[in-house]
XYZ file of N, CA and C in Angstrom:
825
model
N 0.841 -1.204 0.000
C 0.000 0.000 0.000
C 0.878 1.257 0.000
N 0.465 2.238 -0.778
C 1.199 3.498 -0.801
C 0.974 4.276 0.489
N 2.017 4.933 0.973
C 1.865 5.819 2.114
C 1.231 7.122 1.644
N 0.765 7.925 2.595
C 0.178 9.209 2.232
C 1.228 10.099 1.562
N 2.468 10.010 2.025
C 3.535 10.796 1.401
C 3.756 10.352 -0.039
N 3.680 9.050 -0.282
C 3.815 8.534 -1.645
C 2.691 9.065 -2.538
N 1.478 9.038 -2.016
C 0.340 9.530 -2.788
C 0.473 11.021 -3.075
N 0.941 11.764 -2.075
C 1.114 13.206 -2.256
C 2.146 13.509 -3.322
N 3.237 12.770 -3.307
C 4.282 12.967 -4.313
C 3.766 12.607 -5.699
N 3.012 11.518 -5.773
C 2.435 11.102 -7.056
C 1.471 12.153 -7.578
N 0.677 12.727 -6.704
C -0.288 13.751 -7.106
C 0.436 14.984 -7.652
N 1.506 15.388 -6.992
C 2.304 16.518 -7.480
C 2.880 16.217 -8.864
N 3.341 15.001 -9.057
C 3.927 14.620 -10.345
C 2.909 14.736 -11.477
N 1.664 14.379 -11.198
C 0.630 14.471 -12.219
C 0.443 15.907 -12.687
N 0.620 16.863 -11.776
C 0.464 18.276 -12.114
C 1.691 18.854 -12.827
N 2.778 18.122 -12.799
C 4.025 18.646 -13.374
C 4.369 18.054 -14.733
N 3.783 16.927 -15.086
C 4.135 16.290 -16.347
C 3.431 17.009 -17.512
N 3.895 16.806 -18.728
C 3.268 17.459 -19.884
C 1.824 17.011 -20.084
N 1.041 17.876 -20.700
C -0.339 17.535 -21.009
C -1.276 17.686 -19.833
N -2.505 17.235 -20.024
C -3.532 17.316 -18.987
C -3.889 15.919 -18.495
N -4.384 15.829 -17.273
C -4.867 14.544 -16.762
C -6.283 14.699 -16.244
N -7.028 13.603 -16.285
C -8.416 13.604 -15.823
C -8.468 13.094 -14.393
N -9.162 13.837 -13.545
C -9.358 13.421 -12.161
C -10.867 13.309 -11.931
N -11.439 12.106 -12.103
C -12.890 11.938 -11.980
C -13.346 12.001 -10.528
N -14.657 12.159 -10.357
C -15.222 12.424 -9.032
C -16.171 11.324 -8.573
N -15.676 10.326 -7.833
C -16.563 9.326 -7.224
C -17.286 9.939 -6.034
N -18.343 9.255 -5.598
C -19.079 9.766 -4.441
C -19.193 8.749 -3.315
N -18.614 7.561 -3.512
C -18.598 6.563 -2.447
C -17.470 5.578 -2.731
N -17.322 4.582 -1.866
C -16.223 3.624 -2.030
C -16.370 2.814 -3.309
N -17.599 2.434 -3.649
C -17.809 1.617 -4.831
C -17.406 2.338 -6.108
N -17.856 3.579 -6.262
C -17.490 4.318 -7.476
C -15.998 4.631 -7.495
N -15.388 4.827 -6.336
C -13.940 5.042 -6.283
C -13.203 3.797 -6.782
N -13.638 2.627 -6.339
C -12.981 1.392 -6.761
C -13.175 1.127 -8.241
N -14.344 1.424 -8.762
C -14.578 1.249 -10.190
C -13.646 2.132 -11.015
N -13.504 3.372 -10.614
C -12.629 4.294 -11.350
C -11.172 3.858 -11.260
N -10.762 3.399 -10.083
C -9.385 2.923 -9.932
C -9.141 1.705 -10.813
N -10.122 0.807 -10.903
C -9.960 -0.408 -11.701
C -9.825 -0.098 -13.185
N -10.281 1.083 -13.592
C -10.214 1.475 -14.997
C -8.902 2.169 -15.350
N -8.070 2.420 -14.328
C -6.763 2.984 -14.607
C -6.622 4.476 -14.390
N -7.631 5.141 -13.826
C -7.460 6.554 -13.510
C -6.376 6.701 -12.449
N -5.692 7.830 -12.466
C -4.491 8.002 -11.650
C -4.717 8.776 -10.358
N -5.838 9.447 -10.246
C -6.174 10.201 -9.032
C -7.680 10.393 -9.010
N -8.206 10.695 -7.828
C -9.637 10.883 -7.644
C -9.903 12.183 -6.899
N -11.104 12.724 -7.093
C -11.514 13.909 -6.347
C -12.927 13.692 -5.827
N -13.183 14.090 -4.608
C -14.525 13.948 -4.058
C -15.442 15.017 -4.659
N -16.734 14.828 -4.493
C -17.719 15.798 -4.970
C -18.751 16.044 -3.883
N -18.841 17.267 -3.413
C -19.822 17.568 -2.374
C -21.241 17.457 -2.920
N -21.433 17.785 -4.208
C -22.758 17.646 -4.805
C -23.159 16.177 -4.895
N -22.233 15.340 -5.356
C -22.529 13.909 -5.425
C -22.864 13.343 -4.059
N -22.143 13.791 -3.034
C -22.412 13.342 -1.674
C -23.786 13.816 -1.214
N -24.093 15.098 -1.454
C -25.386 15.630 -1.046
C -26.527 14.846 -1.683
N -26.375 14.516 -2.967
C -27.405 13.727 -3.643
C -27.573 12.360 -2.987
N -26.454 11.738 -2.611
C -26.510 10.437 -1.950
C -27.277 10.524 -0.629
N -27.139 11.654 0.041
C -27.798 11.845 1.330
C -29.216 12.386 1.189
N -29.658 12.587 -0.063
C -30.995 13.107 -0.286
C -31.141 14.555 0.130
N -30.091 15.337 -0.112
C -30.079 16.723 0.327
C -29.488 17.611 -0.762
N -29.676 18.904 -0.606
C -29.044 19.860 -1.519
C -27.795 20.484 -0.918
N -27.609 20.286 0.380
C -26.425 20.798 1.060
C -25.823 19.682 1.906
N -24.591 19.904 2.338
C -23.909 18.882 3.126
C -22.962 19.569 4.100
N -22.836 19.012 5.293
C -21.988 19.617 6.318
C -20.522 19.284 6.085
N -19.645 20.063 6.686
C -18.214 19.793 6.576
C -17.878 18.438 7.184
N -18.500 18.096 8.301
C -18.236 16.785 8.916
C -18.592 15.651 7.965
N -19.724 15.775 7.274
C -20.127 14.749 6.322
C -19.163 14.692 5.141
N -18.713 15.844 4.691
C -17.740 15.902 3.600
C -16.462 15.176 3.992
N -15.986 15.429 5.175
C -14.725 14.829 5.620
C -14.858 13.322 5.832
N -16.004 12.876 6.303
C -16.221 11.433 6.438
C -16.246 10.774 5.056
N -16.862 11.429 4.102
C -16.866 10.918 2.735
C -15.454 10.896 2.157
N -14.659 11.902 2.478
C -13.248 11.926 2.057
C -12.512 10.705 2.601
N -12.751 10.397 3.877
C -12.083 9.252 4.496
C -12.466 7.954 3.797
N -13.748 7.795 3.518
C -14.233 6.576 2.863
C -13.597 6.416 1.490
N -13.550 7.479 0.730
C -12.999 7.404 -0.625
C -11.484 7.235 -0.587
N -10.809 7.916 0.335
C -9.345 7.789 0.430
C -8.941 6.376 0.833
N -9.757 5.723 1.651
C -9.439 4.369 2.102
C -9.830 3.291 1.089
N -10.634 3.657 0.100
C -11.158 2.664 -0.840
C -10.114 2.185 -1.835
N -9.143 3.042 -2.169
C -8.122 2.685 -3.154
C -6.772 3.230 -2.703
N -5.765 2.953 -3.510
C -4.421 3.472 -3.239
C -4.130 4.747 -4.027
N -5.143 5.353 -4.618
C -4.934 6.529 -5.452
C -4.913 7.814 -4.620
N -4.214 8.832 -5.087
C -4.294 10.149 -4.444
C -5.722 10.683 -4.530
N -6.173 11.322 -3.466
C -7.530 11.872 -3.434
C -7.478 13.359 -3.098
N -8.203 14.138 -3.902
C -8.355 15.567 -3.666
C -9.737 15.817 -3.069
N -9.814 16.628 -2.025
C -11.066 16.856 -1.301
C -11.767 18.122 -1.769
N -13.042 17.980 -2.124
C -13.911 19.131 -2.386
C -14.448 19.592 -1.036
N -13.878 20.674 -0.513
C -14.199 21.131 0.840
C -15.136 22.338 0.862
N -15.693 22.691 -0.294
C -16.564 23.852 -0.402
C -15.863 25.082 0.211
N -16.514 25.795 1.101
C -15.863 26.978 1.692
C -15.110 26.633 2.972
N -14.855 25.342 3.156
C -14.129 24.835 4.329
C -14.906 25.034 5.622
N -16.208 25.247 5.501
C -17.075 25.237 6.666
C -17.071 26.454 7.547
N -16.403 27.533 7.118
C -16.342 28.719 7.971
C -15.965 29.944 7.154
N -16.372 31.113 7.651
C -15.980 32.373 7.014
C -14.595 32.808 7.484
N -14.348 32.650 8.767
C -13.081 33.085 9.356
C -11.905 32.308 8.763
N -10.853 32.997 8.318
C -9.731 32.311 7.659
C -9.104 31.191 8.478
N -8.798 31.439 9.754
C -8.133 30.425 10.561
C -9.038 29.223 10.817
N -10.315 29.484 11.025
C -11.255 28.381 11.238
C -11.409 27.560 9.970
N -11.518 28.245 8.836
C -11.627 27.544 7.556
C -10.389 26.695 7.284
N -9.230 27.214 7.642
C -7.975 26.506 7.363
C -7.884 25.173 8.096
N -8.619 25.030 9.192
C -8.594 23.757 9.928
C -9.134 22.609 9.068
N -9.993 22.947 8.105
C -10.533 21.910 7.226
C -9.436 21.273 6.384
N -8.397 22.027 6.065
C -7.283 21.477 5.304
C -6.573 20.412 6.130
N -6.308 20.723 7.379
C -5.675 19.763 8.281
C -6.546 18.528 8.448
N -7.850 18.733 8.593
C -8.770 17.611 8.781
C -8.866 16.749 7.526
N -8.791 17.379 6.349
C -8.812 16.606 5.101
C -7.583 15.720 5.007
N -6.442 16.250 5.429
C -5.214 15.443 5.440
C -5.349 14.287 6.428
N -5.933 14.556 7.583
C -6.134 13.503 8.574
C -7.090 12.429 8.046
N -7.978 12.804 7.128
C -8.913 11.850 6.534
C -8.274 11.037 5.418
N -7.021 11.358 5.076
C -6.310 10.590 4.065
C -6.116 11.271 2.729
N -6.637 12.486 2.575
C -6.495 13.198 1.306
C -5.115 13.823 1.190
N -4.674 14.036 -0.048
C -3.374 14.666 -0.293
C -3.533 15.992 -1.029
N -4.772 16.405 -1.224
C -5.070 17.696 -1.826
C -6.460 18.105 -1.411
N -6.753 19.386 -1.591
C -8.073 19.874 -1.226
C -8.273 21.283 -1.705
N -9.535 21.713 -1.715
C -9.840 23.035 -2.253
C -10.516 23.916 -1.223
N -10.316 25.218 -1.410
C -11.038 26.231 -0.661
C -11.622 27.184 -1.682
N -12.868 27.581 -1.506
C -13.522 28.430 -2.493
C -14.028 29.721 -1.874
N -14.320 30.692 -2.750
C -14.772 31.996 -2.263
C -16.294 32.145 -2.317
N -17.024 31.041 -2.441
C -18.483 31.046 -2.318
C -18.847 30.969 -0.851
N -19.657 31.891 -0.384
C -19.971 31.980 1.037
C -20.985 30.941 1.494
N -21.800 30.448 0.559
C -22.911 29.591 0.928
C -24.186 30.363 1.204
N -24.088 31.703 1.182
C -25.238 32.572 1.427
C -25.694 33.167 0.092
N -26.865 32.785 -0.425
C -27.307 33.294 -1.724
C -27.512 34.800 -1.753
N -27.676 35.415 -0.578
C -27.860 36.862 -0.539
C -26.552 37.601 -0.807
N -25.433 36.976 -0.438
C -24.111 37.527 -0.722
C -23.192 36.349 -1.002
N -23.244 35.851 -2.228
C -22.612 34.555 -2.519
C -21.092 34.538 -2.539
N -20.450 35.667 -2.792
C -18.995 35.684 -2.953
C -18.340 36.523 -1.846
N -17.311 35.967 -1.218
C -16.586 36.720 -0.193
C -15.950 37.967 -0.797
N -15.876 39.032 -0.012
C -15.143 40.218 -0.439
C -13.713 39.834 -0.793
N -13.140 40.552 -1.728
C -11.841 40.185 -2.283
C -10.789 39.954 -1.203
N -10.623 40.898 -0.297
C -9.562 40.791 0.700
C -9.767 39.605 1.617
N -10.996 39.369 2.040
C -11.279 38.217 2.898
C -11.026 36.920 2.136
N -11.397 36.893 0.873
C -11.167 35.687 0.065
C -9.677 35.364 -0.002
N -8.845 36.388 -0.177
C -7.398 36.182 -0.241
C -6.856 35.730 1.109
N -7.336 36.330 2.181
C -6.883 35.952 3.518
C -7.241 34.499 3.830
N -8.379 34.056 3.345
C -8.788 32.662 3.561
C -7.844 31.708 2.829
N -7.466 32.066 1.619
C -6.511 31.233 0.876
C -5.156 31.236 1.574
N -4.721 32.390 2.032
C -3.437 32.474 2.743
C -3.433 31.559 3.965
N -4.509 31.568 4.730
C -4.594 30.711 5.921
C -4.590 29.233 5.521
N -5.283 28.903 4.432
C -5.302 27.519 3.960
C -3.919 27.083 3.498
N -3.207 27.967 2.843
C -1.833 27.674 2.414
C -0.954 27.390 3.623
N -1.072 28.201 4.656
C -0.269 27.998 5.864
C -0.567 26.634 6.481
N -1.834 26.261 6.501
C -2.207 24.953 7.051
C -1.639 23.820 6.201
N -1.697 23.987 4.896
C -1.175 22.954 3.996
C 0.331 22.798 4.154
N 1.035 23.914 4.273
C 2.496 23.866 4.377
C 2.962 23.316 5.723
N 2.079 23.334 6.705
C 2.435 22.805 8.023
C 2.338 21.287 8.082
N 1.787 20.673 7.057
C 1.637 19.219 7.033
C 2.962 18.540 6.710
N 3.126 17.273 7.096
C 4.403 16.579 6.888
C 4.567 15.988 5.487
N 3.729 16.398 4.560
C 3.841 15.952 3.162
C 3.331 17.087 2.282
N 3.649 17.068 0.985
C 3.252 18.174 0.103
C 1.775 18.132 -0.289
N 0.934 18.707 0.532
C -0.502 18.797 0.274
C -0.732 19.798 -0.854
N -1.485 19.394 -1.868
C -1.748 20.258 -3.023
C -3.025 21.055 -2.784
N -2.858 22.364 -2.601
C -3.995 23.229 -2.291
C -4.552 23.875 -3.562
N -5.842 23.726 -3.770
C -6.543 24.341 -4.889
C -7.401 25.489 -4.382
N -7.307 26.653 -5.043
C -8.127 27.810 -4.690
C -9.115 28.083 -5.824
N -10.378 28.194 -5.447
C -11.459 28.325 -6.428
C -12.090 29.713 -6.387
N -12.295 30.311 -7.564
C -13.033 31.559 -7.713
C -14.392 31.218 -8.321
N -15.457 31.449 -7.571
C -16.774 30.930 -7.912
C -17.695 31.906 -8.638
N -17.183 33.084 -9.014
C -18.025 34.104 -9.651
C -18.931 33.547 -10.736
N -18.343 32.886 -11.711
C -19.060 32.483 -12.922
C -20.126 31.434 -12.641
N -19.955 30.705 -11.565
C -20.909 29.663 -11.205
C -22.039 30.192 -10.329
N -21.816 31.334 -9.698
C -22.773 31.846 -8.714
C -23.433 33.146 -9.152
N -23.499 33.375 -10.468
C -24.289 34.490 -10.980
C -23.563 35.799 -11.175
N -22.250 35.834 -10.936
C -21.477 37.054 -11.166
C -20.624 36.834 -12.403
N -21.123 37.277 -13.542
C -20.442 37.022 -14.812
C -19.373 38.081 -15.057
N -18.363 38.076 -14.206
C -17.282 39.064 -14.254
C -15.961 38.325 -14.418
N -15.538 38.179 -15.663
C -14.320 37.429 -15.938
C -13.088 38.151 -15.408
N -13.081 39.475 -15.502
C -11.921 40.241 -15.018
C -11.721 40.045 -13.522
N -12.817 40.093 -12.757
C -12.699 39.900 -11.311
C -12.308 38.462 -11.000
N -12.806 37.525 -11.783
C -12.441 36.120 -11.587
C -10.945 35.933 -11.777
N -10.409 36.495 -12.836
C -8.967 36.385 -13.095
C -8.172 37.103 -12.000
N -8.648 38.260 -11.591
C -7.973 39.002 -10.501
C -7.894 38.148 -9.242
N -8.966 37.458 -8.926
C -8.985 36.597 -7.749
C -8.037 35.412 -7.916
N -8.060 34.766 -9.066
C -7.176 33.629 -9.291
C -5.711 34.047 -9.161
N -5.369 35.184 -9.714
C -3.989 35.659 -9.641
C -3.599 35.993 -8.197
N -4.540 36.547 -7.441
C -4.261 36.841 -6.029
C -4.127 35.554 -5.224
N -4.951 34.559 -5.528
C -4.865 33.272 -4.837
C -3.520 32.595 -5.159
N -3.086 32.725 -6.404
C -1.793 32.163 -6.783
C -0.671 32.858 -6.026
N -0.740 34.182 -5.949
C 0.280 34.937 -5.221
C 0.289 34.582 -3.737
N -0.868 34.175 -3.217
C -0.976 33.789 -1.805
C -0.418 32.396 -1.553
N -0.119 31.651 -2.624
C 0.517 30.347 -2.448
C -0.270 29.141 -2.914
N -1.445 29.347 -3.513
C -2.235 28.211 -3.989
C -1.470 27.448 -5.070
N -1.544 26.131 -5.014
C -0.824 25.285 -5.963
C -1.576 25.106 -7.271
N -2.907 25.106 -7.201
C -3.769 24.898 -8.362
C -4.862 25.960 -8.324
N -5.251 26.464 -9.488
C -6.315 27.464 -9.588
C -7.505 26.865 -10.324
N -8.696 27.392 -10.015
C -9.920 26.727 -10.469
C -11.032 27.778 -10.509
N -11.710 27.899 -11.655
C -12.863 28.800 -11.738
C -13.993 28.081 -12.455
N -14.810 27.331 -11.736
C -15.915 26.610 -12.361
C -16.868 27.571 -13.067
N -17.359 27.135 -14.217
C -18.279 27.978 -14.967
C -17.723 28.467 -16.287
N -16.391 28.374 -16.500
C -15.858 28.721 -17.821
C -16.341 27.663 -18.802
N -16.800 28.095 -19.977
C -17.498 27.173 -20.874
C -16.789 26.965 -22.209
N -16.558 28.047 -22.941
C -16.021 27.905 -24.296
C -14.500 27.883 -24.281
N -13.928 27.369 -25.337
C -12.484 27.139 -25.384
C -11.692 28.437 -25.307
N -12.197 29.522 -25.879
C -11.464 30.793 -25.833
C -11.406 31.336 -24.409
N -12.521 31.249 -23.696
C -12.524 31.705 -22.299
C -11.637 30.809 -21.448
N -11.694 29.521 -21.696
C -10.825 28.594 -20.970
C -9.363 28.961 -21.195
N -9.006 29.238 -22.445
C -7.623 29.606 -22.766
C -7.233 30.915 -22.073
N -8.148 31.875 -22.065
C -7.870 33.168 -21.432
C -7.608 33.004 -19.937
N -8.457 32.236 -19.269
C -8.318 32.073 -17.824
C -7.092 31.235 -17.482
N -6.881 30.136 -18.194
C -5.738 29.269 -17.900
C -4.416 29.997 -18.118
N -4.364 30.862 -19.119
C -3.119 31.580 -19.415
C -2.889 32.763 -18.486
N -3.887 33.095 -17.663
C -3.750 34.237 -16.755
C -2.958 33.876 -15.502
N -2.726 32.581 -15.280
C -1.975 32.130 -14.107
C -0.832 31.233 -14.557
N 0.179 31.129 -13.706
C 1.341 30.291 -14.019
C 1.176 28.875 -13.476
N 0.497 28.730 -12.351
C 0.322 27.416 -11.741
C -0.760 26.622 -12.478
N -0.833 25.318 -12.253
C -1.822 24.490 -12.948
C -3.246 24.986 -12.760
N -4.026 24.858 -13.838
C -5.434 25.266 -13.815
C -6.320 24.036 -13.940
N -7.356 23.958 -13.097
C -8.324 22.858 -13.125
C -9.581 23.310 -13.855
N -9.998 22.529 -14.839
C -11.255 22.777 -15.540
C -12.259 21.710 -15.145
N -13.477 22.139 -14.758
C -14.531 21.173 -14.456
C -15.442 21.074 -15.676
N -15.585 19.852 -16.200
C -16.333 19.646 -17.435
C -17.842 19.608 -17.226
N -18.301 19.622 -15.991
C -19.733 19.666 -15.756
C -20.369 20.950 -16.245
N -19.538 22.001 -16.453
C -20.058 23.304 -16.877
C -19.398 23.804 -18.154
N -18.466 23.057 -18.692
C -17.769 23.454 -19.919
C -18.395 22.783 -21.133
N -18.020 23.248 -22.301
C -18.517 22.710 -23.561
C -18.227 21.205 -23.633
N -19.236 20.344 -23.613
C -18.999 18.898 -23.556
C -18.434 18.310 -24.839
N -18.379 19.096 -25.908
C -17.801 18.579 -27.150
C -16.275 18.674 -27.160
N -15.706 19.361 -26.188
C -14.255 19.508 -26.135
C -13.585 18.184 -25.796
N -12.412 17.966 -26.360
C -11.630 16.760 -26.083
C -10.480 17.094 -25.145
N -9.897 16.067 -24.561
C -8.762 16.295 -23.665
C -7.606 16.955 -24.411
N -7.428 16.627 -25.690
C -6.352 17.241 -26.465
C -6.587 18.744 -26.634
N -7.821 19.142 -26.944
C -8.140 20.566 -27.094
C -7.993 21.306 -25.764
N -8.434 20.665 -24.700
C -8.372 21.298 -23.379
C -6.920 21.474 -22.944
N -6.108 20.457 -23.156
C -4.690 20.566 -22.807
C -4.010 21.653 -23.626
N -4.338 21.742 -24.907
C -3.738 22.765 -25.772
C -4.128 24.170 -25.323
N -5.259 24.293 -24.633
C -5.702 25.590 -24.120
C -5.009 25.964 -22.818
N -4.174 25.059 -22.296
C -3.400 25.376 -21.100
C -3.903 24.764 -19.819
N -4.911 23.920 -19.903
C -5.454 23.269 -18.708
C -4.568 22.093 -18.318
N -4.348 21.924 -17.040
C -3.538 20.805 -16.546
C -4.405 19.678 -15.984
N -5.469 20.022 -15.255
C -6.271 19.014 -14.564
C -7.733 19.165 -14.974
N -8.379 18.037 -15.287
C -9.773 18.052 -15.740
C -10.614 17.222 -14.776
N -11.547 17.866 -14.107
C -12.468 17.167 -13.213
C -13.875 17.230 -13.800
N -14.810 16.531 -13.171
C -16.192 16.534 -13.664
C -17.203 16.903 -12.577
N -16.740 17.179 -11.369
C -17.644 17.570 -10.299
C -18.715 16.526 -10.042
N -19.954 16.975 -9.925
C -21.053 16.055 -9.667
C -21.669 15.460 -10.920
N -21.030 15.643 -12.093
C -21.634 15.210 -13.355
C -21.888 13.708 -13.400
N -20.914 12.906 -12.983
C -21.098 11.451 -13.049
C -22.186 10.993 -12.080
N -22.264 11.620 -10.923
C -23.323 11.283 -9.971
C -24.687 11.615 -10.559
N -24.788 12.735 -11.260
C -26.054 13.129 -11.859
C -26.419 12.217 -13.031
N -25.418 11.764 -13.793
C -25.683 10.807 -14.870
C -26.214 9.497 -14.285
N -25.603 9.061 -13.177
C -26.078 7.842 -12.518
C -27.517 8.006 -12.044
N -27.838 9.172 -11.497
C -29.207 9.418 -11.048
C -30.169 9.514 -12.229
N -29.686 10.027 -13.359
C -30.536 10.080 -14.554
C -30.926 8.677 -14.995
N -29.972 7.737 -14.936
C -30.266 6.346 -15.291
C -31.248 5.738 -14.291
N -31.071 6.066 -13.025
C -31.985 5.583 -11.989
C -33.403 6.084 -12.245
N -33.530 7.382 -12.529
C -34.849 7.971 -12.784
C -35.480 7.389 -14.045
N -34.666 7.162 -15.072
C -35.176 6.576 -16.314
C -35.771 5.189 -16.055
N -35.054 4.373 -15.276
C -35.563 3.024 -14.987
C -36.812 3.089 -14.123
N -36.833 4.016 -13.167
C -38.007 4.142 -12.300
C -39.227 4.600 -13.093
N -39.012 5.557 -14.014
C -40.128 6.044 -14.825
C -40.675 4.938 -15.736
N -39.774 4.110 -16.268
C -40.235 3.020 -17.123
C -41.169 2.083 -16.350
N -40.780 1.741 -15.130
C -41.618 0.859 -14.324
C -42.936 1.527 -13.957
N -42.873 2.790 -13.520
C -44.065 3.489 -13.048
C -45.026 3.804 -14.185
N -44.501 4.252 -15.321
C -45.356 4.729 -16.402
C -45.735 3.647 -17.401
N -44.824 2.669 -17.604
C -45.079 1.655 -18.625
C -45.285 0.259 -18.053
N -44.892 0.073 -16.803
C -44.972 -1.258 -16.227
C -44.034 -2.247 -16.889
N -42.931 -1.727 -17.435
C -41.969 -2.588 -18.133
C -40.591 -2.462 -17.491
N -39.685 -3.357 -17.916
C -38.398 -3.475 -17.239
C -37.240 -3.631 -18.230
N -37.364 -3.042 -19.388
C -36.322 -3.214 -20.412
C -34.994 -2.599 -19.991
N -35.027 -1.728 -18.984
C -33.787 -1.098 -18.525
C -32.762 -2.105 -18.004
N -33.218 -3.300 -17.641
C -32.271 -4.272 -17.090
C -31.231 -4.691 -18.139
N -31.522 -4.449 -19.414
C -30.546 -4.763 -20.453
C -29.291 -3.896 -20.339
N -29.406 -2.766 -19.636
C -28.305 -1.818 -19.528
C -27.550 -1.933 -18.203
N -27.834 -2.963 -17.435
C -27.145 -3.136 -16.154
C -25.646 -3.336 -16.366
N -24.847 -2.832 -15.427
C -23.411 -3.103 -15.458
C -23.189 -4.594 -15.275
N -22.281 -5.193 -16.038
C -22.014 -6.637 -15.885
C -21.557 -6.954 -14.466
N -22.158 -7.967 -13.872
C -21.835 -8.308 -12.498
C -20.374 -8.686 -12.343
N -19.785 -9.315 -13.360
C -18.373 -9.700 -13.283
C -17.478 -8.466 -13.210
N -17.827 -7.443 -13.990
C -17.025 -6.219 -13.961
C -17.057 -5.587 -12.575
N -18.211 -5.596 -11.957
C -18.331 -5.040 -10.613
C -17.560 -5.881 -9.599
N -17.720 -7.181 -9.672
C -17.037 -8.058 -8.720
C -15.527 -7.955 -8.863
N -15.050 -7.887 -10.098
C -13.608 -7.771 -10.315
C -13.077 -6.468 -9.736
N -13.814 -5.376 -9.924
C -13.366 -4.082 -9.414
C -13.386 -4.042 -7.902
N -14.404 -4.640 -7.302
C -14.538 -4.568 -5.858
C -13.657 -5.573 -5.132
N -13.243 -6.630 -5.844
C -12.386 -7.623 -5.213
C -10.941 -7.170 -5.133
N -10.487 -6.494 -6.160
C -9.102 -6.016 -6.169
C -9.012 -4.817 -7.090
N -8.221 -3.854 -6.692
C -8.065 -2.631 -7.459
C -6.682 -2.601 -8.072
N -6.626 -2.557 -9.388
C -5.319 -2.445 -10.067
C -4.921 -0.991 -10.123
N -3.655 -0.720 -9.960
C -3.153 0.652 -9.932
C -2.339 0.956 -11.170
N -2.401 2.197 -11.637
C -1.602 2.562 -12.799
C -0.133 2.628 -12.459
């Protein structure tokens, strides 16, 4: 089994090699093992996928961290934690979530500038930077190279201000963030503009980007890491709803033809092959 330090080093290497890599988002141990069995090199948690599993639209930091532990223990792959706003407005309190994510087995994690309050969704610029600075300090205090991602949420939360988004990403980078992330960029030109505005690796989430783009096009635009957020969880729920509607509305069961092969599931859950 890889040590946490080994996983952390491997995760850093993925961000340093040429091209882009995909970091898919499982929401439980089973989906983590399936992704590992397919040869993916790292995983990232999804707070949306977790919330859906719990039958909720929101999720607590404690629940997020428990989900991080479950996913980190499911395979030998590096895991990045989706920590939302780290559970607090205050920078030092929020930074504790970074330490807790590491204690849960993760080797990377994110802090975002979305407040969680729809009345004022984005933290003021200076507070947002101070929160990233505190998270960086917490990450650097760990005994292994924790990869900290800083997220600017403007485009996802109704503030269509690309200039302010870039200003925030650049400030987060200057504060020490290892990876930058602005969910909501969609077209390839905007992706290229945002990715080229920072020197450190940029994460693109495909749940909100043009789905016709390929990994080659995305890498050529300057993106290093490609995640999907809650997209796979929502696709799984779409299949669930489709099968339920067929039974309820038609009284038929043709959906069983699309079941995952039991052997594929058993093989993945019995042993996980690593890249």
